[in-house]
XYZ file of C-alpha atoms in Angstrom:
671
model
C 49.898 32.494 -129.362
C 46.012 33.038 -129.443
C 43.662 30.037 -129.505
C 42.217 31.319 -132.887
C 45.641 30.909 -134.091
C 46.346 27.414 -133.804
C 45.722 24.353 -131.614
C 47.915 23.692 -128.361
C 49.727 20.468 -127.848
C 47.477 19.225 -125.072
C 44.108 20.007 -127.056
C 45.898 18.123 -129.833
C 46.513 15.106 -127.612
C 42.951 15.083 -126.338
C 41.561 15.503 -129.654
C 43.865 12.854 -131.104
C 42.627 10.365 -128.299
C 38.948 11.383 -129.202
C 39.730 10.650 -132.917
C 41.157 7.164 -131.923
C 37.694 6.343 -130.281
C 35.708 7.452 -133.390
C 34.096 4.177 -134.985
C 32.326 5.902 -137.817
C 32.564 8.602 -140.279
C 29.957 10.751 -138.757
C 31.669 10.531 -135.340
C 34.932 11.901 -137.031
C 32.989 14.847 -138.772
C 31.359 15.850 -135.511
C 34.482 15.887 -133.673
C 36.284 18.280 -136.597
C 33.345 20.409 -136.160
C 33.702 20.588 -132.280
C 37.392 21.342 -132.738
C 36.971 24.174 -135.561
C 33.714 25.705 -133.993
C 35.671 28.706 -132.429
C 38.529 28.641 -135.177
C 36.660 28.089 -138.497
C 33.033 28.733 -139.401
C 32.018 26.548 -142.339
C 28.929 24.991 -143.962
C 29.915 21.576 -144.858
C 33.229 19.356 -144.611
C 33.994 16.879 -147.398
C 36.861 14.626 -147.451
C 37.898 13.173 -150.756
C 40.831 10.711 -151.482
C 42.795 9.835 -154.358
C 40.924 6.738 -156.271
C 42.554 6.378 -159.513
C 44.726 8.604 -161.764
C 42.858 11.769 -162.354
C 40.067 10.785 -160.135
C 39.100 11.572 -156.501
C 36.116 9.790 -154.333
C 34.019 11.263 -151.623
C 34.860 8.907 -148.394
C 33.071 11.207 -145.902
C 30.877 14.237 -145.661
C 28.376 16.218 -143.726
C 26.235 16.949 -146.371
C 24.500 13.705 -148.350
C 24.504 15.441 -151.547
C 28.106 14.817 -152.233
C 27.982 11.133 -150.915
C 29.314 8.450 -153.709
C 30.651 11.223 -155.899
C 33.567 10.957 -158.276
C 35.696 13.971 -158.793
C 37.948 14.369 -161.699
C 41.519 16.174 -161.371
C 41.630 19.659 -161.779
C 44.188 22.649 -161.530
C 42.720 23.550 -158.264
C 43.153 20.055 -156.634
C 46.735 20.007 -157.999
C 47.326 23.492 -156.469
C 46.197 22.260 -153.203
C 48.525 19.172 -153.220
C 51.439 21.329 -154.390
C 51.108 24.088 -151.750
C 49.070 22.224 -148.855
C 46.185 24.433 -149.131
C 44.233 26.631 -151.476
C 41.693 29.534 -150.277
C 39.147 29.468 -153.590
C 36.751 32.583 -153.632
C 33.600 31.799 -155.367
C 34.630 28.273 -156.835
C 31.607 27.895 -159.009
C 33.065 30.902 -161.249
C 36.119 28.915 -161.949
C 35.464 26.768 -164.742
C 38.197 24.331 -163.933
C 37.098 23.205 -160.927
C 35.214 19.962 -161.262
C 32.636 20.379 -158.737
C 31.627 23.859 -160.152
C 29.673 22.021 -162.721
C 27.860 19.689 -160.354
C 24.361 20.345 -160.084
C 24.004 19.523 -156.585
C 26.892 21.695 -155.500
C 25.813 24.529 -157.552
C 22.345 24.568 -155.684
C 24.295 25.489 -152.722
C 25.525 29.103 -154.129
C 29.056 28.436 -152.683
C 31.408 31.266 -151.800
C 34.720 31.066 -150.340
C 36.056 27.478 -149.937
C 39.272 26.103 -148.294
C 40.866 23.187 -149.564
C 43.766 21.437 -147.457
C 45.870 18.616 -148.676
C 47.072 15.493 -146.504
C 48.944 12.604 -147.242
C 49.528 9.214 -145.801
C 52.021 6.650 -146.922
C 49.690 5.227 -149.500
C 46.686 7.727 -150.083
C 46.483 11.481 -150.764
C 43.656 13.328 -149.668
C 41.902 16.828 -149.588
C 39.743 18.396 -146.983
C 36.932 20.879 -148.642
C 35.500 23.342 -146.077
C 32.639 25.365 -147.679
C 31.545 28.989 -147.261
C 34.246 29.787 -144.872
C 35.526 33.151 -143.591
C 38.973 34.060 -145.397
C 40.708 35.784 -142.696
C 40.035 32.661 -140.311
C 41.734 30.713 -142.870
C 44.762 32.726 -143.076
C 45.414 32.195 -139.300
C 44.449 28.619 -139.454
C 46.529 26.981 -142.558
C 50.008 27.818 -141.002
C 49.156 25.782 -137.794
C 51.392 22.651 -137.581
C 48.817 21.205 -134.865
C 45.823 21.686 -137.431
C 47.795 19.990 -139.931
C 48.709 17.109 -137.667
C 44.762 16.683 -136.475
C 43.493 16.852 -140.130
C 46.309 14.120 -141.257
C 45.326 11.949 -138.383
C 41.493 12.300 -139.206
C 42.203 11.551 -143.077
C 44.209 8.532 -141.859
C 41.460 7.447 -139.308
C 38.760 7.987 -142.173
C 41.098 5.576 -144.479
C 41.228 3.182 -141.775
C 37.508 3.027 -141.125
C 36.599 2.384 -144.670
C 39.166 -0.296 -145.111
C 38.052 -1.744 -141.901
C 34.254 -1.703 -143.080
C 35.248 -3.321 -146.369
C 37.166 -6.201 -144.646
C 34.395 -6.697 -142.147
C 31.809 -6.854 -145.014
C 33.855 -9.276 -146.903
C 34.602 -11.189 -143.886
C 30.813 -11.178 -143.014
C 30.182 -12.404 -146.343
C 32.775 -15.231 -146.450
C 31.252 -16.366 -143.082
C 27.867 -16.313 -144.476
C 28.890 -18.164 -147.617
C 30.639 -20.787 -145.689
C 27.946 -20.981 -143.226
C 25.505 -21.570 -145.951
C 27.774 -24.503 -147.680
C 28.276 -26.031 -144.315
C 24.573 -26.165 -143.771
C 24.051 -27.535 -147.250
C 26.644 -30.025 -146.831
C 25.115 -31.346 -143.373
C 21.973 -31.406 -144.952
C 22.471 -32.807 -148.456
C 26.213 -34.042 -148.417
C 26.059 -37.770 -149.341
C 29.590 -38.005 -150.519
C 32.545 -39.904 -148.538
C 36.053 -41.188 -148.754
C 37.080 -44.731 -149.187
C 40.154 -46.804 -149.661
C 40.922 -50.285 -150.889
C 44.050 -52.255 -150.275
C 46.197 -54.078 -152.709
C 43.779 -57.097 -152.190
C 40.988 -54.665 -153.284
C 39.480 -54.908 -149.624
C 38.013 -51.817 -148.176
C 40.017 -50.627 -145.352
C 38.803 -47.210 -144.454
C 35.593 -45.078 -144.847
C 35.343 -41.516 -143.895
C 32.059 -39.513 -144.006
C 30.243 -37.082 -141.593
C 28.623 -39.829 -139.752
C 30.355 -40.799 -136.530
C 27.785 -42.929 -134.676
C 26.397 -46.185 -136.396
C 28.306 -45.654 -139.458
C 26.307 -47.851 -141.782
C 29.116 -47.500 -144.393
C 31.881 -48.837 -141.850
C 29.598 -51.923 -141.177
C 29.033 -52.824 -144.615
C 32.093 -51.919 -146.278
C 35.277 -52.452 -143.983
C 36.804 -55.635 -144.407
C 34.983 -56.708 -147.774
C 35.440 -56.928 -151.305
C 32.993 -54.922 -153.627
C 31.721 -58.027 -154.972
C 31.107 -59.370 -151.523
C 28.420 -56.525 -150.692
C 26.396 -56.316 -153.903
C 22.705 -57.355 -154.503
C 22.063 -60.946 -156.348
C 20.424 -58.599 -159.006
C 23.946 -56.938 -159.352
C 25.523 -60.485 -159.665
C 23.395 -61.304 -162.574
C 24.879 -58.347 -164.589
C 28.060 -60.180 -165.498
C 29.075 -58.020 -168.519
C 29.013 -54.736 -166.114
C 31.160 -56.491 -163.661
C 33.647 -58.178 -166.131
C 34.093 -54.434 -167.514
C 34.872 -53.264 -164.035
C 37.083 -55.806 -163.058
C 39.226 -55.197 -166.181
C 39.645 -51.884 -165.296
C 41.014 -52.632 -162.028
C 43.346 -55.274 -163.453
C 44.755 -52.557 -165.719
C 45.090 -50.236 -162.931
C 42.795 -47.679 -164.686
C 41.101 -44.860 -163.192
C 37.129 -45.128 -163.223
C 34.364 -42.696 -162.719
C 30.659 -42.764 -161.778
C 30.472 -46.650 -161.382
C 27.085 -47.411 -160.038
C 25.954 -50.694 -158.022
C 23.560 -51.932 -155.401
C 24.498 -52.514 -152.144
C 22.939 -55.576 -150.006
C 21.768 -54.311 -146.534
C 18.584 -54.466 -144.479
C 17.381 -51.746 -146.924
C 19.284 -51.944 -150.017
C 20.573 -48.919 -151.476
C 22.747 -47.671 -154.330
C 26.231 -46.092 -154.505
C 28.326 -44.391 -157.099
C 32.180 -44.723 -156.788
C 34.867 -42.774 -158.543
C 38.397 -43.945 -157.842
C 42.070 -43.917 -158.801
C 45.161 -46.393 -157.908
C 47.831 -45.540 -155.426
C 51.433 -46.156 -155.786
C 54.347 -45.611 -153.407
C 57.571 -43.877 -154.292
C 59.053 -47.204 -155.542
C 56.107 -47.741 -157.736
C 54.446 -50.511 -155.736
C 50.620 -50.708 -156.088
C 48.972 -49.775 -152.698
C 45.230 -50.025 -153.679
C 42.645 -47.669 -154.667
C 41.202 -44.634 -153.121
C 38.482 -42.110 -154.247
C 34.886 -40.830 -153.481
C 31.563 -42.294 -153.151
C 28.168 -41.232 -152.923
C 24.681 -42.528 -151.946
C 22.364 -42.044 -155.174
C 19.487 -44.155 -153.816
C 16.748 -41.274 -153.928
C 18.081 -40.587 -157.613
C 17.787 -44.050 -158.492
C 14.392 -44.289 -157.252
C 13.383 -41.519 -159.275
C 15.034 -42.930 -162.277
C 13.308 -46.235 -161.865
C 9.977 -44.486 -161.356
C 10.590 -42.279 -164.539
C 11.573 -45.544 -166.657
C 8.049 -47.181 -165.452
C 6.217 -44.084 -166.019
C 7.749 -44.212 -169.560
C 6.970 -47.638 -170.206
C 3.606 -47.145 -168.965
C 3.175 -44.241 -171.208
C 4.532 -46.345 -174.088
C 2.202 -49.046 -173.340
C -0.774 -46.921 -173.161
C 0.305 -45.349 -176.593
C 0.517 -48.749 -178.151
C -2.634 -49.701 -176.619
C -4.363 -46.589 -177.865
C -2.802 -46.922 -181.448
C -4.073 -50.646 -181.269
C -7.283 -49.606 -180.375
C -7.757 -46.795 -183.227
C -6.262 -49.391 -185.576
C -9.289 -51.938 -184.893
C -11.779 -48.891 -184.435
C -10.670 -47.783 -188.035
C -11.020 -51.167 -189.330
C -14.619 -51.900 -187.656
C -16.205 -48.499 -188.280
C -14.787 -47.761 -191.721
C -15.670 -51.446 -192.970
C -19.716 -50.709 -192.430
C -19.454 -47.079 -193.574
C -17.536 -48.309 -196.743
C -20.257 -50.631 -197.319
C -23.107 -47.996 -196.681
C -21.530 -45.190 -198.827
C -20.779 -47.631 -201.700
C -24.411 -48.904 -201.844
C -25.920 -45.274 -201.896
C -23.352 -44.446 -204.685
C -24.492 -47.585 -206.572
C -28.062 -46.791 -205.934
C -27.689 -43.066 -207.180
C -26.495 -44.863 -210.211
C -29.823 -46.439 -210.985
C -33.431 -45.046 -211.932
C -34.865 -43.688 -209.170
C -38.123 -41.708 -208.786
C -37.870 -38.051 -207.306
C -38.985 -38.861 -203.812
C -36.400 -41.719 -203.876
C -33.691 -39.579 -205.214
C -34.353 -37.196 -202.314
C -34.371 -39.837 -199.767
C -31.194 -41.400 -200.859
C -29.459 -37.846 -201.127
C -30.538 -37.353 -197.534
C -28.834 -40.792 -196.722
C -25.644 -39.835 -198.619
C -25.506 -36.430 -196.740
C -25.709 -38.124 -193.590
C -23.082 -40.593 -194.158
C -20.817 -37.858 -195.560
C -21.327 -36.094 -191.973
C -20.435 -39.661 -190.146
C -17.452 -40.176 -192.042
C -16.176 -36.776 -191.755
C -16.744 -36.961 -187.813
C -14.850 -40.266 -187.781
C -12.175 -39.217 -189.931
C -11.629 -35.909 -187.729
C -11.310 -38.338 -184.771
C -8.835 -40.397 -186.280
C -6.769 -37.656 -187.738
C -6.672 -35.841 -184.124
C -5.248 -39.160 -182.916
C -2.492 -39.268 -185.377
C -1.647 -35.699 -184.935
C -1.357 -36.271 -181.096
C 0.834 -39.405 -181.911
C 2.973 -37.520 -184.029
C 2.504 -39.756 -187.189
C 1.050 -37.279 -189.642
C 3.069 -36.071 -192.411
C 2.420 -33.921 -195.257
C 3.441 -34.642 -198.821
C 5.024 -32.215 -201.410
C 3.957 -32.932 -204.599
C 2.750 -30.989 -207.595
C -1.102 -30.329 -207.753
C -3.573 -28.067 -209.411
C -4.388 -25.445 -206.991
C -7.135 -23.821 -208.890
C -8.847 -27.116 -209.649
C -8.474 -27.943 -206.028
C -10.229 -24.796 -204.945
C -12.870 -24.910 -207.548
C -13.873 -28.596 -206.574
C -13.989 -27.553 -202.986
C -16.161 -24.309 -204.023
C -18.423 -26.777 -206.317
C -19.055 -29.224 -203.395
C -20.501 -26.113 -201.304
C -22.507 -24.756 -204.468
C -24.144 -28.101 -204.795
C -24.487 -28.957 -200.952
C -25.213 -25.430 -199.380
C -27.639 -24.008 -201.855
C -29.435 -21.100 -200.313
C -31.303 -17.954 -201.823
C -30.226 -16.053 -198.341
C -26.483 -16.586 -198.958
C -24.479 -15.003 -201.457
C -21.417 -17.169 -202.145
C -18.366 -15.621 -204.096
C -14.929 -16.653 -204.970
C -11.905 -14.966 -206.396
C -8.642 -16.667 -207.320
C -5.644 -14.100 -208.152
C -4.557 -14.418 -211.717
C -0.994 -14.118 -210.638
C -1.078 -17.677 -208.865
C 0.272 -20.179 -210.990
C -1.998 -23.271 -211.946
C 0.298 -25.859 -210.668
C 2.100 -25.510 -207.253
C 3.962 -28.001 -204.656
C 2.360 -29.308 -201.317
C -0.080 -31.385 -200.014
C -3.396 -31.398 -201.966
C -5.201 -33.759 -199.602
C -4.463 -31.939 -196.427
C -4.921 -28.579 -197.850
C -8.171 -29.650 -199.162
C -9.211 -30.956 -195.693
C -8.130 -27.654 -194.106
C -10.049 -25.318 -196.643
C -13.261 -27.741 -196.445
C -12.966 -27.282 -192.654
C -13.161 -23.559 -192.687
C -15.629 -23.254 -195.528
C -17.743 -25.827 -193.626
C -17.688 -23.467 -190.410
C -18.523 -20.466 -192.656
C -21.784 -22.090 -193.924
C -22.637 -23.541 -190.565
C -22.638 -20.383 -188.931
C -23.996 -17.937 -191.640
C -27.936 -18.302 -192.140
C -28.040 -15.183 -194.451
C -25.612 -12.674 -195.913
C -22.542 -13.519 -198.074
C -19.529 -15.694 -197.771
C -16.401 -14.718 -199.998
C -13.432 -16.983 -200.579
C -10.497 -15.030 -201.728
C -6.974 -16.699 -202.859
C -4.151 -14.135 -203.083
C -0.081 -14.311 -203.271
C 1.407 -12.231 -200.447
C 5.084 -12.195 -199.520
C 5.688 -15.651 -200.806
C 2.730 -17.172 -199.032
C -0.505 -18.523 -200.649
C -3.293 -16.805 -198.670
C -6.850 -18.039 -198.433
C -9.217 -15.555 -196.867
C -12.804 -16.978 -196.168
C -14.997 -14.064 -194.930
C -18.562 -14.546 -193.630
C -21.277 -12.472 -192.459
C -22.390 -14.905 -189.773
C -22.831 -14.983 -185.862
C -19.320 -14.323 -185.329
C -17.359 -15.358 -182.047
C -16.915 -13.186 -178.992
C -13.407 -12.092 -177.936
C -13.560 -14.250 -174.870
C -14.208 -17.346 -176.965
C -11.308 -17.048 -179.256
C -8.995 -19.107 -177.300
C -11.537 -21.908 -177.384
C -12.295 -22.394 -181.050
C -8.674 -23.965 -181.820
C -8.881 -26.211 -178.736
C -9.956 -29.784 -179.466
C -13.164 -31.100 -178.646
C -14.329 -27.423 -177.824
C -17.014 -25.466 -179.265
C -18.340 -22.000 -178.516
C -21.671 -23.585 -177.971
C -21.560 -26.882 -176.671
C -25.105 -26.696 -174.788
C -27.587 -29.571 -175.640
C -29.611 -27.353 -177.682
C -26.821 -25.978 -179.950
C -27.627 -25.835 -183.622
C -24.303 -26.818 -185.177
C -22.895 -30.351 -185.672
C -19.560 -31.729 -184.923
C -17.242 -32.768 -182.220
C -15.290 -29.696 -182.066
C -12.270 -30.959 -183.994
C -12.116 -29.347 -187.380
C -10.381 -26.089 -186.320
C -7.988 -27.933 -184.142
C -6.867 -30.329 -186.837
C -6.701 -27.507 -189.293
C -4.400 -25.487 -186.970
C -1.919 -28.583 -186.532
C -2.034 -29.471 -190.177
C -1.168 -26.158 -191.230
C 1.507 -25.895 -188.801
C 3.004 -29.495 -190.092
C 2.836 -27.751 -193.609
C 4.880 -24.499 -191.996
C 1.792 -22.139 -192.467
C -0.721 -20.618 -190.042
C -4.220 -19.716 -189.494
C -5.715 -16.446 -188.056
C -9.210 -15.113 -187.276
C -10.437 -11.642 -187.333
C -14.130 -11.585 -185.691
C -16.842 -9.697 -184.004
C -20.065 -10.978 -182.519
C -22.905 -10.299 -184.508
C -20.976 -9.127 -187.660
C -19.176 -12.148 -188.944
C -15.574 -13.671 -189.054
C -12.745 -13.795 -191.424
C -10.403 -16.776 -191.341
C -6.810 -16.306 -192.867
C -4.899 -19.409 -194.065
C -1.382 -19.026 -194.928
C 0.803 -21.683 -196.355
C 4.464 -21.636 -197.898
C 4.219 -20.927 -201.821
C 6.207 -22.921 -204.135
C 5.772 -23.147 -207.934
C 5.939 -26.575 -209.520
C 8.309 -27.202 -212.322
C 6.976 -28.152 -215.514
C 9.078 -31.391 -215.463
C 7.273 -32.413 -212.293
C 3.828 -32.203 -213.691
C 2.280 -35.252 -215.014
C -0.634 -35.049 -217.544
C -3.459 -37.386 -216.960
C -3.658 -39.545 -219.992
C -7.285 -40.738 -220.850
C -7.356 -44.547 -221.964
C -9.436 -47.322 -221.764
C -8.994 -49.759 -219.065
C -8.746 -53.190 -220.400
C -10.776 -56.036 -218.582
C -9.011 -57.685 -215.827
C -9.378 -61.071 -213.985
C -9.484 -59.699 -210.497
C -9.464 -61.879 -207.084
C -10.958 -60.083 -204.222
C -10.177 -61.287 -200.732
C -12.829 -59.648 -198.351
C -14.626 -61.525 -195.362
C -17.453 -58.739 -195.055
C -20.321 -60.176 -197.345
C -21.774 -56.596 -198.015
C -18.345 -55.120 -198.878
C -17.983 -58.262 -201.323
C -21.196 -57.272 -202.958
C -20.060 -53.751 -203.336
C -16.364 -54.413 -204.611
C -18.043 -56.891 -206.930
C -20.443 -54.314 -208.159
C -18.004 -51.591 -208.580
C -15.457 -53.966 -210.415
C -18.227 -55.330 -212.777
C -19.060 -52.020 -213.748
C -15.993 -51.564 -214.825
C -16.185 -54.853 -216.990
C -13.567 -56.594 -214.762
C -14.002 -60.311 -213.924
C -14.428 -61.062 -210.234
C -13.559 -63.886 -208.035
C -14.292 -63.792 -204.446
C -12.528 -65.191 -201.286
C -13.769 -64.977 -197.829
C -10.317 -65.114 -196.130
C -6.609 -65.332 -196.812
C -6.285 -69.133 -196.878
C -9.046 -69.345 -199.446
C -7.443 -66.476 -201.516
C -4.263 -68.483 -201.842
C -6.182 -71.778 -202.745
C -7.894 -69.766 -205.409
C -4.956 -68.078 -206.679
C -2.910 -71.544 -206.754
C -5.705 -72.805 -209.547
C -6.489 -69.889 -211.508
C -4.583 -67.045 -213.227
C -5.553 -63.322 -212.101
C -4.290 -59.856 -213.176
C -4.760 -58.306 -209.724
C -5.477 -59.170 -206.141
C -7.426 -56.978 -203.829
C -6.615 -58.037 -200.348
C -8.582 -57.212 -197.217
C -6.014 -56.994 -194.112
C -8.172 -58.132 -191.237
C -9.552 -61.559 -191.978
C -10.381 -64.903 -190.089
C -8.188 -68.018 -190.526
C -5.522 -66.006 -192.264
C -5.055 -62.364 -192.563
C -4.305 -60.457 -195.788
C -0.570 -59.820 -194.778
C 0.359 -63.392 -194.234
C -1.574 -64.432 -197.491
C 0.275 -61.676 -199.587
C 3.586 -62.677 -198.146
C 2.905 -66.539 -199.043
C 1.873 -65.483 -202.475
C 5.313 -63.536 -202.980
C 7.648 -65.891 -201.364
C 6.130 -69.444 -201.664
C 4.011 -69.042 -204.874
C 6.637 -66.805 -206.306
C 4.358 -64.489 -208.159
C 4.749 -61.019 -209.010
C 0.966 -60.358 -209.733
C -0.012 -56.835 -208.385
C -1.478 -57.195 -204.967
C -3.390 -53.860 -203.452
C -4.427 -53.645 -199.905
C -8.190 -52.919 -199.259
C -8.058 -51.853 -195.851
C -10.137 -49.932 -193.303
C -6.866 -49.218 -191.354
C -4.960 -46.039 -192.825
C -2.406 -45.768 -190.177
C 1.150 -45.239 -191.566
C 2.677 -48.191 -189.663
C -0.050 -50.442 -191.242
C 0.660 -49.248 -194.713
C 4.200 -49.920 -194.044
C 3.414 -53.427 -193.035
C 1.657 -53.876 -196.337
C 4.544 -52.875 -198.295
C 7.073 -54.948 -196.322
C 5.133 -58.065 -197.555
C 5.343 -57.161 -201.156
C 1.918 -55.319 -201.604
C 2.051 -52.652 -204.474
C -0.416 -50.246 -203.298
C -2.814 -49.361 -200.285
C -6.388 -48.609 -200.810
C -8.232 -47.187 -197.802
C -11.954 -47.801 -197.154
C -14.429 -46.319 -197.623
C -13.400 -46.178 -201.213
C -15.352 -44.476 -203.746
C -16.000 -45.663 -207.326
C -14.020 -42.894 -209.146
C -10.905 -43.757 -206.460
C -11.120 -47.371 -207.383
C -11.200 -46.660 -211.187
C -8.296 -44.569 -210.821
C -6.301 -46.958 -208.600
C -6.534 -49.563 -211.371
C -5.272 -47.709 -214.231
C -1.718 -49.156 -215.247
C -2.782 -52.626 -214.375
C -2.790 -54.661 -217.759
C -4.033 -58.431 -218.420
C -1.152 -60.925 -217.831
């Protein structure tokens, strides 16, 4: 038999030994090429294995284009499995052949290919030799030794793949356990413990082998003997724990502090043990040193307490500042208001107007600071009450028409006719936002025009304030909504304020469920767009203002500030009311006991006796239901609540204007 016809037994034995020494798929493929070098010329060798039903996968190949390829079952593969081999001429022209449609194989322009079927006990495979000589194939396919060699090569290839997978899996597990072991050694603080029936520690098992502090502290002792004095003071905690033990219950995550040279914290979880006869043998379980986490917990508690104290101090400071600043401003604004109501010369009128404008600006700055503090502390809430949206807009516009008169600025407004007269929302907060935005428009516009448009879009009430002012550079847009920030905060800036208006407006709109956006270009002006949810007020919710003449009242005013006494007295006497003044709460109680009054206006912060104590005394001791109105410079929510708690009927905030006081007295009748 010629060498080209088959492989002799001695050569087969040699090649099988070489095959057994192949560690990688490339070694195996190189061996096959050396064996077939004079017997079968081919371009590539591809070994595929049955992967799943109707699929094969590449397990070895001399051409990387076929690596990681999946092959669908086809008639050619079926014929190969049935007959042992198939010689396929021009495989790309056979439509049923799976690899004939693969781009990577099409580019090879395949001609003849030899497909050789091999099987092991669990696997079925096919060798594909490409671009072969058909005559060489005919002489080779009937060789038994060639079949043995290919079958052994397939088995070796399968074994190499399985070994590689097992090796990778083993290496992965080794890496995982090595990592876990390192973590356990580095961070592991859990250990086992056991108590005998007398609840004495009899064994401790942990990773420490030399100088085991747990052995020294626990072995031979009961829990109550090793805890700190602070722990012993917590009797309720230990009574509950001892009850669990007496009832033989499991316990979980029980924390306590251990007395040692350096005290530490542990956490125990355990369960009772019983023998086969049901006799109690003690407890066993897990413990963990939690000293570090407890220290962090204590630090966090300390920081939280410190933050709470700081917040309370800040709130108290703001409360006092509100009272101390608003009280004199109340007097100044009130006196100016009274002065404006007298006959003044044109020059005096102008001077008083200047003073009034300055106090309004000062009051606005103080209000901004206090409002910002309320927003920071989360104490701001918005009302949902019916109000006249058109009247609100017209009033704000009217203020700017009076204050900001200029021949160089054309100020126009447009309110969409589709907007109903009454909507639901917070009239005061919306007015505050609109006033802030409009103020900015006039502040930064020296000539040109300012437009206010109010429309209804997508169930949103939209206010658009457009000006032809100086505009804002793109790089500064992030600054304008930040508190205490202004685009120009230099010493020679032209605009007034502390940089809170836009920040407050944005936060207030967020509370109302709305938003504010800005479209601007430096030198060409800005457009601020405000949107809030739209809700039309029901007719039944709208209360008509009834005009009537207020009857004269006997009013007791408790106020320690002399200037404010003069102002309130002047306001009330202007409304034809009879006024009696008290300098503090104790004097107010004395006067109230001796005379009849229709109303009490009570300042809160006064010497000798404050307004809250005095009001509570009138309600509880004098058993009187006379209306008591708080007249206070402190408008915080908590302080208002304190007023209502002692029985006050209404809270009036300083500085109060004449019209506001007049409106507040409506509904009070002589007794």
